[in-house]
Amino acid sequence: MTGRPSQHQHVYRVAGLFAAGFVVFLIVRWALVPADFGVYGFYRGGALADARAIPVKYAGEQACVDCHTSVVDERKGVRHEKLKCESCHGPLAHHARTDENSKPRALNPRLLCLSCHTELKGKPTAVIPQVLAADHGGDGPCTECHKPHRPKIERP
Amino acid sequence: MHGVEGFIYPNEVELQWSVLIVLYPFLTGLVAGAFILASLERVFNVVAVRPTYRLALLTALAFLIVAPLPLQMHLGHPERSFSMYLTPHRESAMAMFGFVYLWYLMAVLVLEIWFDYRKDLVLTSRASTGLKKKIYGALTLWSDNIDEASLRVDDRAGRLITIVGIPSAFLLHGYVGFIFGSIKANPWWSTPLMPVVFLFSAMVSGIAAVMLIYMVLTRLRRAELDMRCLDTIARYLFFAFLIDFSLEMLDLIHRLYEADESLRALDFMVKTKLFVSQIVMQIFLGTLLPIALLGAAQLRRVSSRARQWIYAVSGVLTLVGILAMRWNVVIGGQLFSKSFLGYTTYKMQFATREGLLPAIVIMILPLLILAVLLRVLPPWTDHRDVEA
Amino acid sequence: MDQDRRTFLTEAGKFIVLTGAAALAWDHVVAGTPQNAPEYDVHAHWWGMIIDIEKCIGCGNCVRACKAENDVLNEPGCFRTWVERYQVDSADMDHPVVDSPNGAYDGFTEIDKPGDGIKVFFVPKLCNHCAHSPCVQVCPVGATFESPDGVVLVDKSRCLGCRYCVQACPYGCRYIDPRTHTADKCTLCYHRITKGLTTACCEACPTGARQLVDLKNPKDPVHEFIRTHKVHVLKPQLATGAKAFYNGLDGAVR
């Protein structure tokens, strides 16, 4: 009986090889899949924290209002009041942080005002007053006549 | 914008899937088709095609080994691709396909080849010395029992694996079709017919490929072409073609007839220049012409020399046609915007990671691998022939 | 301005304007250490957005703000949000003329021949953060997912860059970031909304055409809005569960 290999010997060997491969796979899987995978759903749970940790660049209106209360007063009762500060002034979280004393960059009135107020077909006129720059006030900056925080020209 | 007509969503400015993704279903299709040809003999006892049995298996293996290469070259992070096995998303057809591929490669193809060649491997190992003996010894897993009983075990194992292998081959390429067919965002792809069309076109391309390789290699070996074998293969190719063509026409006619939003707003065929690749290359040159040639060889009394020419030409046209079909699905499906209001163009480059040059190399590589396999595992003498 | 009034306004303003959690988090935001903000309950929110077509003026502020806030490359094919302009001719409504020059990053210029009887309007687009997202369904490795609070995100450390999700998105809102070779898209400014801020695009919108909404918050104006307006989602026939609700969406919009 001894010495003569069974007719299935090679089948056992190849099956053993496959089984060994499977075990190696399971070990690799245990080692490589992050521990927080699957905590909330089929994804790495830490990805949520990664998405939240990105630094904020637009501070949000409240941050501006905290310090610039005179502008708040100036904008009372006009249409520009519902404009949030940063929609014109750009992202200013770096300026709002007290440890970084950075001045916001200067704005180009003509480009900025016209980006919204240029007359364009399709812009609902009830929502925004529009002008064709060529017919309205020449080449000078809009701020020559309009105060940006209180743009409606109030006649005495 | 250059190459854009009408309106496309701003992010659609470049195609997502390149010519490499055209090659991938082409290569896996050849695998499935070659295997089905092999199974004709092994399971369905179509004795006539036996001369191509081992060749078909080796062809399948050569192409299957190369198949992941275009995918790796396309990925943004190929080093992470193993994640598909570590954290496979069960809802994703692509993830599940990773397992289908692995199953087919290891549990079907490699095992079948191993069981079929085992006796020859053992004999070669016994008859060699040095490094060659070591290699062949390892290939036999150092079990060199080739008595009657173990050869019967091999035969039964091979048959069982082939039986399991047939639905596995269907799954292999049907799955690739499903990867496209399940995308509801893309109406050119989204159809339940896609897996079936892919499968039958795979069978056609695989059978044609093995037929051509057999003819070329036999000529190179200055051996005699087995005409009964070739005629039988050609007959199966012919019938598979009829089914494939019917399915593709059913899909196309259905789309054109229903003319839903995606077709109606787009003047799709002409504007995307799919007219040349679909009507001319895929349908006329790649399907109707080979069907006519093969049909003529079936129906009329044609000399064996003429039949050889017909088979060679049909084989080449078939492969070109099936490649065109993959192109029309993959690239064609990306030439129109998902807004259905515009088109873009595919700017295929040459010597970049996803360009024409790597595509050509990837197409040649399986043939080189096959050449190596033919040396290590010569297919020309089959121990079952000798015993029969 | 004396210290007391300023302090009062600050504290009161925080608690009135922002949610309680954000008020607590705000100091950390200002200090530049957002990761130290107190725990945000992911199960208490279900985020979406309302877009009011009737208020959109096509200025492109939202596109610029998004690129600034999220460090998005200013290159073709990299848009987390964009604005489309539609010109619909009543004689041929199946073929509206649509354009989106550089995603409307620089706004729009006047149409050469506007023509009479042609309706023109602007449609901002972004990721719809679908509740039954086809892009999440197809990701092979779980690199894109929907968070418990309804935001579809990409885990850049696991994404393979296979582009399957880009193919699966019906709205064209995904792209591959050429710097990281991974999928990228609108995150609904997750880093902001989890601290009580609104998204950058909503912050920058001058007319209030875009508004972040929290469907799980009973006090959120979205409930009243949906009750009083006719809202649509894009491509409803695909049943993606899109959560970007459009008011005034014309049938010509794709």
mmCIF file of N, CA and C in Angstrom, chain C residues 212-252:
data_model
loop_
_atom_site.group_PDB
_atom_site.id
_atom_site.type_symbol
_atom_site.label_atom_id
_atom_site.label_comp_id
_atom_site.label_asym_id
_atom_site.label_seq_id
_atom_site.Cartn_x
_atom_site.Cartn_y
_atom_site.Cartn_z
ATOM 1 N N LEU C 212 -29.133 76.296 0.017
ATOM 2 C CA LEU C 212 -28.923 74.995 0.643
ATOM 3 C C LEU C 212 -30.136 74.673 1.497
ATOM 4 N N VAL C 213 -30.566 73.425 1.481
ATOM 5 C CA VAL C 213 -31.714 73.048 2.316
ATOM 6 C C VAL C 213 -31.405 71.771 3.084
ATOM 7 N N ASP C 214 -32.032 71.684 4.249
ATOM 8 C CA ASP C 214 -31.884 70.495 5.081
ATOM 9 C C ASP C 214 -33.273 69.899 5.248
ATOM 10 N N LEU C 215 -33.542 68.842 4.508
ATOM 11 C CA LEU C 215 -34.895 68.292 4.461
ATOM 12 C C LEU C 215 -35.322 67.678 5.790
ATOM 13 N N LYS C 216 -34.341 67.374 6.655
ATOM 14 C CA LYS C 216 -34.711 66.770 7.938
ATOM 15 C C LYS C 216 -35.015 67.819 8.991
ATOM 16 N N ASN C 217 -34.732 69.059 8.700
ATOM 17 C CA ASN C 217 -34.971 70.117 9.672
ATOM 18 C C ASN C 217 -36.380 70.652 9.469
ATOM 19 N N PRO C 218 -37.277 70.458 10.427
ATOM 20 C CA PRO C 218 -38.662 70.888 10.222
ATOM 21 C C PRO C 218 -38.807 72.405 10.057
ATOM 22 N N LYS C 219 -37.809 73.155 10.516
ATOM 23 C CA LYS C 219 -37.895 74.613 10.401
ATOM 24 C C LYS C 219 -37.278 75.129 9.114
ATOM 25 N N ASP C 220 -36.730 74.240 8.297
ATOM 26 C CA ASP C 220 -36.059 74.707 7.082
ATOM 27 C C ASP C 220 -37.088 75.257 6.093
ATOM 28 N N PRO C 221 -36.798 76.384 5.463
ATOM 29 C CA PRO C 221 -37.750 76.985 4.506
ATOM 30 C C PRO C 221 -38.081 76.102 3.311
ATOM 31 N N VAL C 222 -37.331 75.018 3.106
ATOM 32 C CA VAL C 222 -37.581 74.186 1.941
ATOM 33 C C VAL C 222 -38.983 73.598 1.953
ATOM 34 N N HIS C 223 -39.489 73.279 3.133
ATOM 35 C CA HIS C 223 -40.807 72.630 3.182
ATOM 36 C C HIS C 223 -41.880 73.572 2.670
ATOM 37 N N GLU C 224 -41.806 74.828 3.115
ATOM 38 C CA GLU C 224 -42.759 75.838 2.656
ATOM 39 C C GLU C 224 -42.568 76.090 1.163
ATOM 40 N N PHE C 225 -41.326 76.123 0.751
ATOM 41 C CA PHE C 225 -41.015 76.392 -0.663
ATOM 42 C C PHE C 225 -41.621 75.328 -1.561
ATOM 43 N N ILE C 226 -41.418 74.068 -1.200
ATOM 44 C CA ILE C 226 -41.933 72.983 -2.025
ATOM 45 C C ILE C 226 -43.455 72.981 -2.018
ATOM 46 N N ARG C 227 -44.035 73.410 -0.909
ATOM 47 C CA ARG C 227 -45.489 73.453 -0.827
ATOM 48 C C ARG C 227 -46.063 74.536 -1.736
ATOM 49 N N THR C 228 -45.338 75.629 -1.906
ATOM 50 C CA THR C 228 -45.910 76.767 -2.624
ATOM 51 C C THR C 228 -45.375 76.948 -4.035
ATOM 52 N N HIS C 229 -44.427 76.144 -4.458
ATOM 53 C CA HIS C 229 -43.904 76.282 -5.822
ATOM 54 C C HIS C 229 -43.966 74.943 -6.539
ATOM 55 N N LYS C 230 -43.894 75.014 -7.855
ATOM 56 C CA LYS C 230 -43.863 73.771 -8.622
ATOM 57 C C LYS C 230 -42.399 73.418 -8.860
ATOM 58 N N VAL C 231 -41.933 72.413 -8.167
ATOM 59 C CA VAL C 231 -40.521 72.079 -8.268
ATOM 60 C C VAL C 231 -40.320 70.827 -9.124
ATOM 61 N N HIS C 232 -39.146 70.774 -9.743
ATOM 62 C CA HIS C 232 -38.767 69.651 -10.598
ATOM 63 C C HIS C 232 -37.382 69.191 -10.228
ATOM 64 N N VAL C 233 -37.085 67.945 -10.611
ATOM 65 C CA VAL C 233 -35.689 67.520 -10.605
ATOM 66 C C VAL C 233 -35.314 67.239 -12.055
ATOM 67 N N LEU C 234 -34.041 67.172 -12.319
ATOM 68 C CA LEU C 234 -33.573 66.873 -13.669
ATOM 69 C C LEU C 234 -33.709 65.382 -13.946
ATOM 70 N N LYS C 235 -34.120 65.065 -15.162
ATOM 71 C CA LYS C 235 -34.246 63.675 -15.619
ATOM 72 C C LYS C 235 -34.991 62.787 -14.603
ATOM 73 N N PRO C 236 -36.206 63.159 -14.246
ATOM 74 C CA PRO C 236 -36.934 62.374 -13.241
ATOM 75 C C PRO C 236 -37.211 60.940 -13.707
ATOM 76 N N GLN C 237 -37.243 60.731 -15.032
ATOM 77 C CA GLN C 237 -37.567 59.382 -15.520
ATOM 78 C C GLN C 237 -36.484 58.378 -15.171
ATOM 79 N N LEU C 238 -35.297 58.856 -14.778
ATOM 80 C CA LEU C 238 -34.238 57.929 -14.408
ATOM 81 C C LEU C 238 -34.297 57.544 -12.930
ATOM 82 N N ALA C 239 -35.234 58.173 -12.202
ATOM 83 C CA ALA C 239 -35.483 57.803 -10.800
ATOM 84 C C ALA C 239 -34.197 57.770 -9.983
ATOM 85 N N THR C 240 -33.415 58.822 -10.084
ATOM 86 C CA THR C 240 -32.158 58.852 -9.342
ATOM 87 C C THR C 240 -32.339 59.365 -7.922
ATOM 88 N N GLY C 241 -33.532 59.879 -7.599
ATOM 89 C CA GLY C 241 -33.698 60.454 -6.267
ATOM 90 C C GLY C 241 -32.912 61.740 -6.112
ATOM 91 N N ALA C 242 -32.842 62.512 -7.173
ATOM 92 C CA ALA C 242 -32.062 63.750 -7.150
ATOM 93 C C ALA C 242 -32.592 64.700 -6.086
ATOM 94 N N LYS C 243 -31.659 65.399 -5.433
ATOM 95 C CA LYS C 243 -32.083 66.311 -4.370
ATOM 96 C C LYS C 243 -31.778 67.769 -4.686
ATOM 97 N N ALA C 244 -31.563 68.073 -5.945
ATOM 98 C CA ALA C 244 -31.477 69.474 -6.348
ATOM 99 C C ALA C 244 -32.833 69.792 -6.953
ATOM 100 N N PHE C 245 -33.604 70.621 -6.251
ATOM 101 C CA PHE C 245 -34.977 70.896 -6.670
ATOM 102 C C PHE C 245 -35.021 72.231 -7.392
ATOM 103 N N TYR C 246 -35.538 72.220 -8.611
ATOM 104 C CA TYR C 246 -35.588 73.420 -9.435
ATOM 105 C C TYR C 246 -36.991 73.994 -9.433
ATOM 106 N N ASN C 247 -37.074 75.298 -9.214
ATOM 107 C CA ASN C 247 -38.342 75.985 -9.402
ATOM 108 C C ASN C 247 -38.303 76.649 -10.770
ATOM 109 N N GLY C 248 -39.387 76.488 -11.505
ATOM 110 C CA GLY C 248 -39.440 77.150 -12.803
ATOM 111 C C GLY C 248 -38.624 76.451 -13.867
ATOM 112 N N LEU C 249 -38.444 75.147 -13.742
ATOM 113 C CA LEU C 249 -37.635 74.414 -14.719
ATOM 114 C C LEU C 249 -38.439 74.205 -15.988
ATOM 115 N N ASP C 250 -37.951 74.762 -17.082
ATOM 116 C CA ASP C 250 -38.645 74.635 -18.350
ATOM 117 C C ASP C 250 -38.458 73.228 -18.927
ATOM 118 N N GLY C 251 -39.442 72.780 -19.690
ATOM 119 C CA GLY C 251 -39.367 71.454 -20.282
ATOM 120 C C GLY C 251 -38.208 71.250 -21.220
ATOM 121 N N ALA C 252 -37.646 72.351 -21.711
ATOM 122 C CA ALA C 252 -36.534 72.229 -22.651
ATOM 123 C C ALA C 252 -35.220 71.911 -21.972
#
